[in-house]
mmCIF file of C-alpha atoms in Angstrom:
data_model
loop_
_atom_site.group_PDB
_atom_site.id
_atom_site.type_symbol
_atom_site.label_atom_id
_atom_site.label_comp_id
_atom_site.label_asym_id
_atom_site.label_seq_id
_atom_site.Cartn_x
_atom_site.Cartn_y
_atom_site.Cartn_z
ATOM 1 C CA MET A 1 113.179 54.102 101.740
ATOM 2 C CA THR A 2 111.982 57.385 100.258
ATOM 3 C CA SER A 3 112.290 57.502 96.464
ATOM 4 C CA ARG A 4 113.896 60.415 94.683
ATOM 5 C CA ILE A 5 111.854 62.831 92.624
ATOM 6 C CA LEU A 6 112.637 62.065 88.991
ATOM 7 C CA GLY A 7 113.048 65.011 86.670
ATOM 8 C CA ARG A 8 113.593 67.613 89.393
ATOM 9 C CA ASN A 9 116.233 70.060 88.238
ATOM 10 C CA SER A 10 116.140 72.903 90.754
ATOM 11 C CA LEU A 11 118.045 73.172 94.024
ATOM 12 C CA GLU A 12 116.064 74.444 96.993
ATOM 13 C CA LEU A 13 117.881 77.202 98.857
ATOM 14 C CA LEU A 14 117.223 77.754 102.551
ATOM 15 C CA PRO A 15 118.623 81.019 103.955
ATOM 16 C CA ALA A 16 119.549 80.462 107.586
ATOM 17 C CA VAL A 17 118.593 82.562 110.581
ATOM 18 C CA ASP A 18 120.435 81.351 113.674
ATOM 19 C CA VAL A 19 119.079 82.872 116.874
ATOM 20 C CA SER A 20 121.107 83.339 120.054
ATOM 21 C CA ASP A 21 120.055 85.540 122.973
ATOM 22 C CA GLY A 22 117.411 87.108 120.781
ATOM 23 C CA LYS A 23 119.804 88.095 118.002
ATOM 24 C CA ALA A 24 120.653 86.713 114.567
ATOM 25 C CA VAL A 25 124.154 85.227 114.714
ATOM 26 C CA ARG A 26 126.543 83.066 112.728
ATOM 27 C CA LEU A 27 128.990 80.565 114.191
ATOM 28 C CA SER A 28 132.268 79.241 112.842
ATOM 29 C CA ARG A 29 132.841 75.481 112.911
ATOM 30 C CA ALA A 30 129.841 75.037 115.246
ATOM 31 C CA ASP A 31 131.810 76.744 118.040
ATOM 32 C CA SER A 32 129.450 78.549 120.416
ATOM 33 C CA SER A 33 132.203 81.031 121.373
ATOM 34 C CA SER A 34 132.590 82.236 117.772
ATOM 35 C CA GLU A 35 129.300 84.098 117.405
ATOM 36 C CA THR A 36 129.099 87.103 115.104
ATOM 37 C CA GLU A 37 125.928 89.155 115.566
ATOM 38 C CA TYR A 38 123.781 90.340 112.668
ATOM 39 C CA GLY A 39 120.942 92.183 114.403
ATOM 40 C CA SER A 40 117.273 91.252 114.524
ATOM 41 C CA PRO A 41 116.294 87.710 113.458
ATOM 42 C CA VAL A 42 112.927 89.005 112.264
ATOM 43 C CA GLU A 43 114.576 91.655 110.094
ATOM 44 C CA ALA A 44 117.014 89.070 108.723
ATOM 45 C CA ALA A 45 114.148 86.748 107.829
ATOM 46 C CA GLN A 46 112.233 89.595 106.202
ATOM 47 C CA SER A 47 115.237 90.464 104.053
ATOM 48 C CA TRP A 48 115.368 86.902 102.688
ATOM 49 C CA ILE A 49 111.627 86.927 101.995
ATOM 50 C CA ASP A 50 111.959 90.220 100.149
ATOM 51 C CA ALA A 51 114.729 88.624 98.066
ATOM 52 C CA GLY A 52 112.486 85.756 97.005
ATOM 53 C CA ALA A 53 113.092 83.040 99.603
ATOM 54 C CA GLN A 54 110.553 80.218 99.688
ATOM 55 C CA TRP A 55 112.233 78.472 102.613
ATOM 56 C CA LEU A 56 113.856 79.557 105.866
ATOM 57 C CA HIS A 57 116.214 77.441 107.974
ATOM 58 C CA LEU A 58 115.563 78.696 111.509
ATOM 59 C CA VAL A 59 117.899 77.575 114.288
ATOM 60 C CA ASP A 60 117.645 78.077 118.045
ATOM 61 C CA ILE A 61 121.344 78.175 118.886
ATOM 62 C CA ASP A 62 120.773 78.423 122.637
ATOM 63 C CA ALA A 63 118.626 75.281 122.595
ATOM 64 C CA ALA A 64 121.252 73.511 120.476
ATOM 65 C CA PHE A 65 123.893 74.211 123.108
ATOM 66 C CA SER A 66 121.553 73.514 126.063
ATOM 67 C CA ARG A 67 121.831 77.031 127.476
ATOM 68 C CA GLY A 68 118.218 78.172 127.273
ATOM 69 C CA ASP A 69 116.006 78.868 124.287
ATOM 70 C CA ASN A 70 114.486 81.563 122.098
ATOM 71 C CA ARG A 71 111.076 79.945 121.826
ATOM 72 C CA GLU A 72 108.974 83.114 122.168
ATOM 73 C CA LEU A 73 110.928 85.017 119.521
ATOM 74 C CA ILE A 74 110.949 82.029 117.187
ATOM 75 C CA ALA A 75 107.208 81.538 117.650
ATOM 76 C CA GLU A 76 106.686 85.230 116.814
ATOM 77 C CA ALA A 77 108.788 84.897 113.655
ATOM 78 C CA ILE A 78 106.966 81.750 112.543
ATOM 79 C CA SER A 79 103.592 83.424 113.088
ATOM 80 C CA ARG A 80 104.654 86.558 111.238
ATOM 81 C CA PHE A 81 105.994 84.669 108.242
ATOM 82 C CA SER A 82 103.228 82.099 107.941
ATOM 83 C CA SER A 83 103.435 82.057 104.131
ATOM 84 C CA LEU A 84 107.080 80.918 104.263
ATOM 85 C CA ARG A 85 108.085 77.276 104.505
ATOM 86 C CA ILE A 86 110.186 76.957 107.647
ATOM 87 C CA GLU A 87 112.618 74.244 108.684
ATOM 88 C CA LEU A 88 113.269 74.479 112.431
ATOM 89 C CA SER A 89 116.400 73.153 114.112
ATOM 90 C CA GLY A 90 118.197 73.429 117.419
ATOM 91 C CA GLY A 91 118.126 71.091 120.398
ATOM 92 C CA ILE A 92 115.335 68.832 119.124
ATOM 93 C CA LYS A 93 116.413 65.566 120.677
ATOM 94 C CA ASP A 94 113.482 64.065 122.588
ATOM 95 C CA ALA A 95 109.704 63.759 122.410
ATOM 96 C CA ALA A 96 109.061 66.927 124.425
ATOM 97 C CA SER A 97 111.285 69.178 122.290
ATOM 98 C CA LEU A 98 109.981 67.597 119.078
ATOM 99 C CA GLU A 99 106.330 68.052 119.929
ATOM 100 C CA SER A 100 106.993 71.595 121.155
ATOM 101 C CA ALA A 101 108.663 72.419 117.821
ATOM 102 C CA LEU A 102 105.898 70.885 115.720
ATOM 103 C CA GLN A 103 103.247 72.808 117.650
ATOM 104 C CA LEU A 104 104.721 76.025 116.239
ATOM 105 C CA GLY A 105 103.390 75.070 112.822
ATOM 106 C CA VAL A 106 106.613 74.731 110.852
ATOM 107 C CA GLU A 107 106.955 72.721 107.640
ATOM 108 C CA ARG A 108 109.482 70.359 109.193
ATOM 109 C CA VAL A 109 111.845 69.996 112.110
ATOM 110 C CA VAL A 110 115.394 68.692 112.153
ATOM 111 C CA LEU A 111 116.308 66.184 114.844
ATOM 112 C CA SER A 112 119.703 67.002 116.281
ATOM 113 C CA THR A 113 122.662 64.656 115.940
ATOM 114 C CA ALA A 114 122.526 64.274 119.724
ATOM 115 C CA ALA A 115 119.084 62.662 119.340
ATOM 116 C CA LEU A 116 120.764 59.589 117.892
ATOM 117 C CA GLU A 117 121.871 58.668 121.413
ATOM 118 C CA ASP A 118 118.246 57.564 121.927
ATOM 119 C CA PHE A 119 117.616 55.722 118.693
ATOM 120 C CA ASP A 120 114.276 54.360 119.859
ATOM 121 C CA PHE A 121 113.074 57.969 119.994
ATOM 122 C CA VAL A 122 114.476 58.719 116.534
ATOM 123 C CA ARG A 123 112.794 55.653 115.067
ATOM 124 C CA TRP A 124 109.480 56.623 116.700
ATOM 125 C CA ALA A 125 109.764 60.217 115.449
ATOM 126 C CA ILE A 126 110.431 59.120 111.875
ATOM 127 C CA GLN A 127 107.549 56.647 111.872
ATOM 128 C CA GLU A 128 105.145 59.002 113.631
ATOM 129 C CA PHE A 129 105.812 62.212 111.712
ATOM 130 C CA ASN A 130 107.327 60.985 108.436
ATOM 131 C CA ASP A 131 108.232 63.855 106.082
ATOM 132 C CA SER A 132 107.757 66.450 108.827
ATOM 133 C CA VAL A 133 110.994 65.196 110.375
ATOM 134 C CA ALA A 134 114.515 65.348 108.966
ATOM 135 C CA VAL A 135 117.602 64.002 110.698
ATOM 136 C CA GLY A 136 120.554 66.341 111.072
ATOM 137 C CA LEU A 137 123.961 64.701 110.854
ATOM 138 C CA ASP A 138 126.826 66.924 111.967
ATOM 139 C CA VAL A 139 130.026 65.353 110.695
ATOM 140 C CA ARG A 140 133.713 65.749 111.429
ATOM 141 C CA GLY A 141 135.787 63.530 109.167
ATOM 142 C CA SER A 142 133.992 60.197 109.094
ATOM 143 C CA ARG A 143 132.369 60.542 112.510
ATOM 144 C CA LEU A 144 129.361 62.303 113.969
ATOM 145 C CA ALA A 145 130.020 65.398 116.060
ATOM 146 C CA ALA A 146 126.899 66.548 117.900
ATOM 147 C CA ARG A 147 126.835 70.273 118.574
ATOM 148 C CA GLY A 148 127.019 71.301 122.182
ATOM 149 C CA GLN A 149 128.731 68.066 123.171
ATOM 150 C CA SER A 150 132.375 67.277 123.642
ATOM 151 C CA GLY A 151 133.991 64.426 121.779
ATOM 152 C CA GLU A 152 132.821 62.539 118.726
ATOM 153 C CA GLY A 153 129.953 60.162 118.160
ATOM 154 C CA GLY A 154 129.786 57.031 116.071
ATOM 155 C CA GLU A 155 130.683 56.506 112.462
ATOM 156 C CA LEU A 156 128.568 58.374 109.920
ATOM 157 C CA GLU A 157 128.067 55.339 107.698
ATOM 158 C CA ASP A 158 126.905 53.189 110.616
ATOM 159 C CA ALA A 159 124.346 55.859 111.555
ATOM 160 C CA ILE A 160 123.022 56.005 107.994
ATOM 161 C CA VAL A 161 122.514 52.230 107.939
ATOM 162 C CA LEU A 162 120.378 52.475 111.079
ATOM 163 C CA LEU A 163 118.465 55.492 109.805
ATOM 164 C CA GLU A 164 117.759 53.860 106.463
ATOM 165 C CA ALA A 165 116.322 50.830 108.261
ATOM 166 C CA ALA A 166 114.142 53.203 110.288
ATOM 167 C CA GLY A 167 112.806 54.842 107.097
ATOM 168 C CA CYS A 168 114.438 58.258 107.422
ATOM 169 C CA CYS A 169 112.703 60.631 104.991
ATOM 170 C CA ARG A 170 115.380 63.338 104.740
ATOM 171 C CA TYR A 171 118.917 64.157 105.888
ATOM 172 C CA VAL A 172 120.519 67.516 106.649
ATOM 173 C CA ILE A 173 124.287 67.031 106.330
ATOM 174 C CA THR A 174 126.721 69.501 107.889
ATOM 175 C CA ASP A 175 130.494 69.319 107.787
ATOM 176 C CA VAL A 176 131.133 71.140 111.073
ATOM 177 C CA THR A 177 134.758 71.792 110.120
ATOM 178 C CA ARG A 178 133.520 74.007 107.261
ATOM 179 C CA ASP A 179 130.372 75.465 108.775
ATOM 180 C CA GLY A 180 130.672 79.263 108.825
ATOM 181 C CA THR A 181 134.176 79.220 107.323
ATOM 182 C CA LEU A 182 133.384 80.119 103.686
ATOM 183 C CA GLU A 183 135.773 77.345 102.621
ATOM 184 C CA GLY A 184 133.354 75.653 100.231
ATOM 185 C CA PRO A 185 131.020 72.674 100.752
ATOM 186 C CA ASN A 186 132.356 69.170 101.317
ATOM 187 C CA ILE A 187 131.329 67.629 98.010
ATOM 188 C CA ASP A 188 132.967 64.275 98.799
ATOM 189 C CA LEU A 189 130.945 63.980 102.010
ATOM 190 C CA LEU A 190 127.724 64.765 100.182
ATOM 191 C CA ARG A 191 128.469 62.233 97.451
ATOM 192 C CA LEU A 192 129.125 59.599 100.098
ATOM 193 C CA VAL A 193 125.789 60.221 101.804
ATOM 194 C CA LEU A 194 123.944 60.351 98.498
ATOM 195 C CA SER A 195 125.394 56.967 97.584
ATOM 196 C CA LYS A 196 123.963 55.453 100.782
ATOM 197 C CA THR A 197 120.356 56.675 100.550
ATOM 198 C CA ASN A 198 117.507 57.428 98.193
ATOM 199 C CA ALA A 199 116.089 59.960 100.639
ATOM 200 C CA PRO A 200 116.490 63.673 99.827
ATOM 201 C CA VAL A 201 119.611 65.324 101.242
ATOM 202 C CA VAL A 202 120.079 68.973 102.237
ATOM 203 C CA ALA A 203 123.640 70.310 102.291
ATOM 204 C CA SER A 204 124.946 72.653 104.964
ATOM 205 C CA GLY A 205 128.301 74.207 105.721
ATOM 206 C CA GLY A 206 131.005 76.101 103.850
ATOM 207 C CA ILE A 207 129.112 77.598 100.907
ATOM 208 C CA SER A 208 130.954 80.761 99.918
ATOM 209 C CA SER A 209 130.265 81.584 96.274
ATOM 210 C CA LEU A 210 127.896 81.255 93.356
ATOM 211 C CA ALA A 211 130.335 78.698 91.939
ATOM 212 C CA ASP A 212 129.677 76.548 95.023
ATOM 213 C CA ILE A 213 125.950 76.653 94.305
ATOM 214 C CA SER A 214 126.581 75.646 90.698
ATOM 215 C CA GLU A 215 128.688 72.723 91.894
ATOM 216 C CA LEU A 216 126.038 71.620 94.371
ATOM 217 C CA LYS A 217 123.446 71.750 91.629
ATOM 218 C CA THR A 218 125.328 69.078 89.717
ATOM 219 C CA LEU A 219 124.350 66.725 92.573
ATOM 220 C CA VAL A 220 120.601 67.290 92.215
ATOM 221 C CA HIS A 221 120.117 64.239 90.017
ATOM 222 C CA GLN A 222 121.943 62.166 92.623
ATOM 223 C CA GLY A 223 119.402 63.199 95.256
ATOM 224 C CA LEU A 224 120.611 66.533 96.626
ATOM 225 C CA GLU A 225 117.422 68.451 97.336
ATOM 226 C CA GLY A 226 118.625 71.689 98.879
ATOM 227 C CA ALA A 227 121.353 73.782 100.430
ATOM 228 C CA ILE A 228 121.393 75.976 103.519
ATOM 229 C CA LEU A 229 122.933 79.407 102.987
ATOM 230 C CA GLY A 230 124.394 81.212 105.957
ATOM 231 C CA LYS A 231 127.501 83.310 106.338
ATOM 232 C CA ALA A 232 127.995 83.893 102.604
ATOM 233 C CA LEU A 233 124.708 85.798 102.504
ATOM 234 C CA TYR A 234 125.398 87.782 105.652
ATOM 235 C CA ALA A 235 128.904 88.611 104.397
ATOM 236 C CA LYS A 236 127.349 89.729 101.082
ATOM 237 C CA ASN A 237 129.492 87.396 98.988
ATOM 238 C CA PHE A 238 126.464 87.221 96.711
ATOM 239 C CA THR A 239 122.783 88.067 96.890
ATOM 240 C CA LEU A 240 120.001 85.587 97.414
ATOM 241 C CA GLU A 241 118.513 86.693 94.100
ATOM 242 C CA GLN A 242 121.743 85.695 92.315
ATOM 243 C CA ALA A 243 121.829 82.360 94.107
ATOM 244 C CA LEU A 244 118.194 81.602 93.288
ATOM 245 C CA GLU A 245 118.773 82.355 89.624
ATOM 246 C CA ILE A 246 121.410 79.612 89.491
ATOM 247 C CA ALA A 247 119.466 77.210 91.676
ATOM 248 C CA ASP A 248 116.297 77.510 89.587
ATOM 249 C CA ALA A 249 117.915 77.468 86.148
ATOM 250 C CA ASP A 250 116.795 74.682 83.804
ATOM 251 C CA ASP A 251 120.297 73.645 82.829
ATOM 252 C CA ILE A 252 123.065 72.364 85.103
#
């Protein structure tokens, strides 16, 4: 089990660039029919870099929904922004997609919730690539809800037990019912996950205000490492500079 970093007081913020059909988009509640376009992914990424981003959460939406991919554009973005730490997600659910993602030179990749259907692969990926791999858990209520698939998966808590036994180094937790809704993060869900693991946790879904970031920061000492920012930035609810000021402040 990965131990928490004692004394860490800052919250890492990861602006998201979701790519669909070559464009930057945002979804609502992980629904592929709810896309709102925001222009060039490269320009979006550059805007976050200019605002002080150290991380980028880059998602291939088409790969996540098994309708193609944006590999060439994503590879171009990763090459262009080589000084940025990039977390890559979207359709990474088997050895071929994992190795293809890692070859792009990103800091880490996020295994999709759908990957848990082949737990032998997940266990191998965690043991083989350690901190370069995070496991994404998309959650609806108490159950997993893999994007691009109909129906629900198993219980979240059962999945965490298995992942802890496999030595999972990091979790990315998304409440899909809040993702892209600007309804606020699911603090209860995050507290539940944090109580089940000593591995770092990254929060995703629902962040709408600077107050949300302040609330998430209160969970840092419980093991919350970071938060993915999406629609709130694109909707200009606040600037990344404002969010980083709160996330990096010494006091909570």
